[in-house]
Coordinates of C-alpha atoms and ligand atoms in Angstrom, one line a residue:
M1 CA -10.9 -9.5 -17.3
E2 CA -13.0 -7.3 -15.0
T3 CA -13.1 -3.8 -16.4
Q4 CA -16.3 -2.4 -14.8
W5 CA -14.5 -1.3 -11.6
K6 CA -12.2 1.7 -11.8
H7 CA -9.3 2.8 -9.6
T8 CA -8.5 6.7 -9.2
T9 CA -4.9 7.0 -8.4
V10 CA -4.3 9.2 -5.4
L11 CA -1.5 11.6 -5.5
L12 CA -0.5 10.8 -8.9
N13 CA 1.6 13.5 -9.9
E14 CA 3.0 14.4 -6.5
A15 CA 4.0 10.7 -6.0
V16 CA 5.8 10.4 -9.2
D17 CA 7.4 13.8 -8.9
A18 CA 8.7 12.7 -5.5
L19 CA 10.0 9.4 -7.0
F20 CA 12.2 10.8 -9.5
T21 CA 15.5 11.8 -8.1
D22 CA 17.1 15.3 -8.3
P23 CA 19.8 14.9 -11.2
Q24 CA 22.2 16.3 -8.8
A25 CA 21.7 13.5 -6.3
Q26 CA 22.2 10.6 -8.6
P27 CA 25.4 8.7 -8.2
A28 CA 28.1 9.6 -10.6
D29 CA 27.9 5.9 -12.4
A30 CA 24.0 6.2 -12.8
A31 CA 23.4 7.6 -16.3
P32 CA 20.1 9.3 -16.7
G33 CA 17.6 7.2 -18.4
M34 CA 19.1 3.9 -17.1
Q35 CA 17.5 4.0 -13.7
T36 CA 15.3 1.2 -12.3
Y37 CA 12.3 2.2 -10.3
V38 CA 9.9 -0.1 -8.2
D39 CA 6.2 0.3 -8.1
A40 CA 5.5 -2.1 -5.2
T41 CA 1.6 -1.7 -5.5
F42 CA 0.7 -1.8 -9.1
G43 CA -3.1 -1.8 -8.7
R44 CA -4.5 -0.5 -12.0
G45 CA -1.2 1.0 -12.9
G46 CA -2.0 4.7 -12.5
H47 CA 1.3 5.4 -11.0
A48 CA 3.0 2.9 -13.1
R49 CA 2.0 4.3 -16.4
L50 CA 3.1 7.8 -15.4
I51 CA 6.5 6.5 -14.2
L52 CA 7.0 4.8 -17.7
S53 CA 6.2 8.0 -19.4
R54 CA 9.0 9.7 -17.8
L55 CA 11.6 6.7 -17.9
G56 CA 14.5 7.0 -20.5
P57 CA 14.7 4.3 -23.1
Q58 CA 17.2 2.2 -20.9
G59 CA 15.1 2.7 -17.8
R60 CA 13.2 -0.2 -16.1
L61 CA 10.0 -0.4 -13.9
I62 CA 9.7 -3.5 -11.8
A63 CA 6.0 -3.8 -10.4
F64 CA 4.7 -6.1 -7.5
D65 CA 1.1 -6.8 -6.6
K66 CA -0.7 -9.8 -4.9
D67 CA -3.9 -9.4 -6.7
P68 CA -4.5 -11.5 -9.8
D69 CA -6.6 -8.9 -11.2
A70 CA -3.9 -6.3 -10.9
L71 CA -1.6 -8.7 -12.7
A72 CA -4.4 -9.2 -15.5
E73 CA -4.6 -5.4 -15.9
A74 CA -0.7 -5.2 -16.1
T75 CA -0.8 -7.5 -19.2
R76 CA -2.1 -4.4 -21.2
I77 CA 1.1 -2.6 -20.7
D78 CA 3.2 -3.5 -23.6
D79 CA 6.5 -2.1 -23.0
P80 CA 9.7 -3.9 -22.6
R81 CA 10.9 -1.9 -19.9
F82 CA 8.1 -3.0 -17.6
S83 CA 7.8 -6.1 -15.5
I84 CA 5.5 -7.3 -12.8
R85 CA 5.8 -9.9 -10.1
H86 CA 2.9 -11.8 -8.6
Q87 CA 4.1 -11.3 -5.1
G88 CA 3.9 -9.5 -1.8
F89 CA 6.0 -6.6 -1.9
S90 CA 8.3 -7.8 1.0
H91 CA 9.9 -9.7 -1.9
L92 CA 11.4 -6.5 -2.6
A93 CA 14.4 -7.8 -0.6
E94 CA 15.2 -10.1 -3.5
L95 CA 16.3 -7.5 -5.9
P96 CA 20.0 -6.7 -6.0
K97 CA 21.6 -4.3 -3.4
A98 CA 21.6 -0.4 -4.2
S99 CA 20.2 -1.2 -7.7
V100 CA 17.0 1.0 -7.5
A101 CA 16.5 4.7 -8.0
G102 CA 13.2 4.9 -6.4
V103 CA 10.5 2.7 -4.4
L104 CA 6.8 3.7 -4.5
L105 CA 4.3 1.9 -1.9
D106 CA 0.6 3.1 -2.4
L107 CA -0.7 1.0 0.3
G108 CA -4.1 -0.6 1.1
I109 CA -6.5 -1.8 -1.3
S110 CA -7.7 -0.7 -4.8
S111 CA -11.2 0.7 -5.5
P112 CA -11.8 -2.3 -7.8
Q113 CA -11.1 -4.7 -4.6
V114 CA -13.5 -2.7 -2.6
D115 CA -16.3 -2.2 -5.2
N116 CA -16.2 -6.0 -6.6
P117 CA -18.7 -7.7 -4.1
S118 CA -17.1 -11.2 -4.9
R119 CA -13.9 -10.1 -3.1
G120 CA -15.6 -9.6 0.2
F121 CA -14.0 -6.4 1.2
S122 CA -16.9 -4.1 1.6
F123 CA -19.5 -4.2 4.3
R124 CA -21.9 -2.2 2.1
L125 CA -22.0 -4.9 -0.6
D126 CA -23.1 -8.7 -0.1
G127 CA -20.4 -11.3 -0.9
P128 CA -18.3 -13.9 0.3
L129 CA -16.4 -13.0 3.5
D130 CA -12.9 -13.3 1.7
M131 CA -10.8 -10.0 1.9
R132 CA -7.7 -11.8 0.4
M133 CA -5.6 -9.6 -1.9
D134 CA -4.2 -12.8 -3.4
S135 CA -7.5 -14.6 -4.0
T136 CA -5.3 -17.6 -5.5
R137 CA -3.9 -18.6 -2.1
G138 CA -4.0 -18.2 1.7
T139 CA -7.0 -18.3 4.1
S140 CA -10.1 -16.1 3.7
V141 CA -11.6 -14.3 6.6
A142 CA -14.7 -16.7 6.6
Q143 CA -12.2 -19.7 6.8
W144 CA -10.3 -18.1 9.5
L145 CA -13.3 -17.2 11.6
E146 CA -14.4 -20.9 11.5
T147 CA -11.9 -21.7 14.2
A148 CA -10.2 -18.7 15.6
E149 CA -10.1 -18.4 19.3
L150 CA -12.1 -15.7 21.2
G151 CA -8.8 -14.2 22.6
T152 CA -7.3 -13.9 19.0
I153 CA -10.3 -12.4 17.2
T154 CA -10.5 -9.9 20.3
E155 CA -6.9 -8.9 19.7
V156 CA -7.2 -8.5 16.0
I157 CA -10.2 -6.2 16.2
R158 CA -8.7 -4.1 19.1
D159 CA -5.1 -3.8 17.7
Y160 CA -5.8 -3.4 13.9
G161 CA -9.2 -1.9 14.0
E162 CA -8.6 0.2 17.2
E163 CA -12.0 -0.7 18.2
R164 CA -13.4 0.0 21.6
F165 CA -15.9 -2.8 21.4
A166 CA -13.4 -5.4 20.3
G167 CA -14.4 -7.8 23.4
P168 CA -18.1 -7.8 22.7
I169 CA -17.8 -8.0 19.0
A170 CA -15.6 -11.0 19.2
K171 CA -17.9 -12.7 21.6
A172 CA -20.9 -12.2 19.3
I173 CA -18.9 -13.6 16.6
V174 CA -18.0 -16.9 18.6
A175 CA -21.6 -17.2 19.9
R176 CA -23.1 -17.0 16.5
R177 CA -20.6 -19.7 15.4
Q178 CA -21.7 -21.9 18.2
E179 CA -25.3 -21.2 17.8
R180 CA -26.0 -21.1 14.0
G181 CA -22.5 -21.9 12.4
P182 CA -19.8 -19.7 11.2
I183 CA -20.4 -16.3 9.4
S184 CA -19.9 -16.7 5.6
T185 CA -20.9 -13.5 4.2
T186 CA -19.9 -9.4 4.4
T187 CA -23.5 -8.7 5.3
E188 CA -24.0 -11.3 8.1
L189 CA -20.7 -9.8 9.6
A190 CA -21.8 -6.2 9.2
Q191 CA -25.2 -6.9 10.7
L192 CA -23.7 -8.7 13.7
V193 CA -21.3 -5.8 14.4
A194 CA -24.1 -3.2 14.0
D195 CA -26.2 -5.2 16.6
T196 CA -23.4 -5.5 19.0
V197 CA -21.8 -1.9 18.7
K198 CA -24.3 0.5 20.3
T199 CA -22.4 3.7 20.0
R200 CA -21.8 5.0 16.4
E201 CA -19.1 7.4 15.5
P202 CA -20.9 10.0 13.3
G203 CA -20.8 9.3 9.7
Q204 CA -19.0 6.0 10.2
N205 CA -20.6 2.4 9.5
P206 CA -20.1 0.7 13.0
A207 CA -18.6 -2.2 11.0
T208 CA -15.9 -0.1 9.5
R209 CA -13.1 -0.7 12.2
T210 CA -13.9 -4.5 12.4
F211 CA -13.6 -4.8 8.5
Q212 CA -10.5 -2.9 8.5
A213 CA -9.0 -5.0 11.3
F214 CA -9.9 -8.4 9.5
R215 CA -8.4 -7.2 6.2
I216 CA -5.0 -6.1 7.8
F217 CA -4.9 -9.3 9.7
I218 CA -5.7 -11.7 7.0
N219 CA -3.2 -10.1 4.4
A220 CA -0.4 -9.7 7.0
E221 CA -0.5 -6.0 5.9
L222 CA 1.6 -4.4 8.8
E223 CA 4.2 -7.2 8.9
E224 CA 4.8 -6.9 4.9
L225 CA 5.2 -3.2 5.2
Q226 CA 7.8 -3.5 7.8
Q227 CA 9.7 -6.0 5.8
A228 CA 9.4 -4.0 2.6
L229 CA 10.6 -0.7 4.3
A230 CA 13.6 -2.7 5.8
A231 CA 14.3 -4.0 2.3
S232 CA 14.1 -0.7 0.7
L233 CA 17.1 0.6 2.6
D234 CA 19.2 -2.4 1.0
V235 CA 17.7 -2.0 -2.5
L236 CA 17.9 1.8 -3.0
Q237 CA 20.9 3.1 -4.3
P238 CA 22.5 6.5 -2.6
G239 CA 20.3 9.4 -3.5
G240 CA 17.4 6.9 -4.3
R241 CA 13.9 7.9 -3.1
L242 CA 11.3 6.0 -1.0
V243 CA 7.8 7.2 -1.4
V244 CA 5.0 5.7 0.8
I245 CA 1.1 6.7 0.7
S246 CA -0.8 5.5 3.7
F247 CA -4.4 5.4 4.3
H248 CA -4.8 4.9 8.1
S249 CA -2.9 5.8 11.2
L250 CA -1.5 2.1 11.8
E251 CA 0.4 2.3 8.4
D252 CA 1.5 5.9 8.7
R253 CA 2.9 5.3 12.3
I254 CA 5.0 2.5 10.9
V255 CA 6.2 4.7 8.0
K256 CA 6.9 7.7 10.0
Q257 CA 8.7 5.9 12.7
F258 CA 10.8 3.9 10.2
I259 CA 11.9 7.2 8.7
A260 CA 12.5 8.9 11.9
K261 CA 14.6 5.9 13.4
H262 CA 16.8 5.8 10.2
S263 CA 17.1 9.7 10.0
R264 CA 19.5 9.9 12.8
D265 CA 22.6 8.4 14.0
E266 CA 21.9 5.8 16.6
Y267 CA 24.3 5.3 19.8
D268 CA 24.2 2.1 21.7
R269 CA 23.8 3.2 25.4
R270 CA 25.5 0.0 26.7
A271 CA 28.5 0.4 24.3
P272 CA 29.3 4.2 24.5
F273 CA 32.7 3.9 22.7
A274 CA 31.0 1.7 19.8
A275 CA 30.7 3.3 16.5
P276 CA 27.1 4.8 16.2
R277 CA 24.7 3.3 13.7
V278 CA 25.0 5.9 11.0
M279 CA 21.7 7.5 9.4
K280 CA 20.5 6.0 6.2
L281 CA 17.6 8.3 5.2
K282 CA 16.7 11.9 5.1
A283 CA 13.1 12.8 5.5
L284 CA 12.1 15.0 2.6
D285 CA 8.3 15.6 2.7
R286 CA 5.0 14.9 4.1
I287 CA 2.0 15.7 1.7
K288 CA -1.6 15.3 1.9
P289 CA -4.1 15.5 -1.1
G290 CA -5.5 19.0 -1.6
A291 CA -9.2 19.8 -1.4
A292 CA -9.7 19.6 -5.1
E293 CA -8.4 16.1 -5.3
V294 CA -10.4 14.9 -2.1
A295 CA -13.6 16.6 -3.6
A296 CA -13.0 14.5 -6.8
N297 CA -12.0 11.5 -4.9
P298 CA -13.4 11.0 -1.7
R299 CA -11.2 7.9 -1.0
A300 CA -8.1 10.3 -1.0
R301 CA -9.2 12.0 2.0
S302 CA -7.2 10.0 4.5
A303 CA -4.0 9.6 2.4
I304 CA -0.7 10.7 3.7
M305 CA 2.4 10.6 1.6
R306 CA 5.8 10.4 3.1
V307 CA 9.1 10.9 1.1
A308 CA 12.7 10.1 2.2
Q309 CA 16.0 9.9 0.4
R310 CA 18.6 7.1 0.9
L311 CA 21.9 8.5 2.1
A312 CA 25.2 7.1 1.0
A313 CA 25.9 5.5 4.6
Ligands
SAM1 C1 -4.0 1.6 -3.5 S1 -3.7 0.4 -4.6 C2 -2.7 0.6 -5.7 C3 -3.1 1.7 -7.0 C4 -1.8 1.9 -7.8 N1 -1.0 3.0 -7.4 C5 -2.7 2.6 -9.1 O1 -2.3 3.9 -9.4 O2 -3.5 2.1 -9.6 C6 -2.9 -1.0 -3.8 C7 -2.6 -2.4 -4.4 O3 -1.5 -2.8 -3.7 C8 -1.7 -4.1 -3.7 N2 -1.0 -4.5 -2.3 C9 -1.4 -4.3 -1.0 N3 -0.4 -4.9 -0.3 C10 0.4 -5.5 -1.0 C11 1.5 -6.3 -0.7 N4 1.8 -6.7 0.5 N5 2.2 -7.0 -1.7 C12 1.7 -6.7 -3.0 N6 0.7 -5.8 -3.3 C13 -0.1 -5.4 -2.4 C14 -3.1 -4.3 -3.6 O4 -3.6 -5.6 -4.2 C15 -3.6 -3.2 -4.7 O5 -3.7 -3.6 -6.0

């Protein structure tokens, strides 16, 4: 098992504090200590271990992660209250309705994924151009780029990387494929982008946006997030908490809009006399890491945590 790469948990206490519901807000039949919580992104178990330390003897923690290395780490937790599923967190939808007191999503990738060159996430480290969170199945970025069409590559870089130079980068990828064969390593892709993108954002590697875009695409990250948020409405019991930590604006926008949409009654303008769709969430909080956390863990700098509570509707 890989042990040399560590993950420093972001907003550790803040997220777990937000997840545990106010005893006043518990439904009458949910005895304290019997609650089930979900850590949808186990990673290296930083949040999970703190949740377990606060759970009563009858409590349960169900975790999810796509990454086989995260599953290997989870075998170190010897606790009958804990279980983990090697699945995308959209499978949250399979849990019984109104059965969960809190759902935590700490989105994106873990530090071990970025720091292990063989996973192919980092433009700084030479490795195979892979980027799959679940390295046991699916298509790597290199495999996808072997046949992807110019238009698709352009859209992915533009939409998921918010990259101004999406067109020239996609053209350079296709030209390189035709001239010298497909790109197979992270370094080749990073160099090709650096050669293509002439304007650089201060302090940012020119390949940052393209790598982010390919990672989001190959792991269907935004689709999974939308499905998991929708499922959380079903599985959370009244009073239950939804806690989501995002690391870039595309994720945070989805979370913010989802909470806003379900935090108001919605009337159908075409059916003015129909009953409104009743609000299901109450937005509670928006928290960013403090200066001390960012100084100690620079990867926390872009984090935004949003907290909402499931209403009885
Ligand atoms: C930021 S890390 C979580 C770190 C964790 N909270 C900790 O304290 O160690 C994100 C984890 O979520 C996993 N992940 C990301 N998207 C996922 C998805 N759609 N389904 C399941 N796991 C996912 C990644 O594999 C990674 O291990």
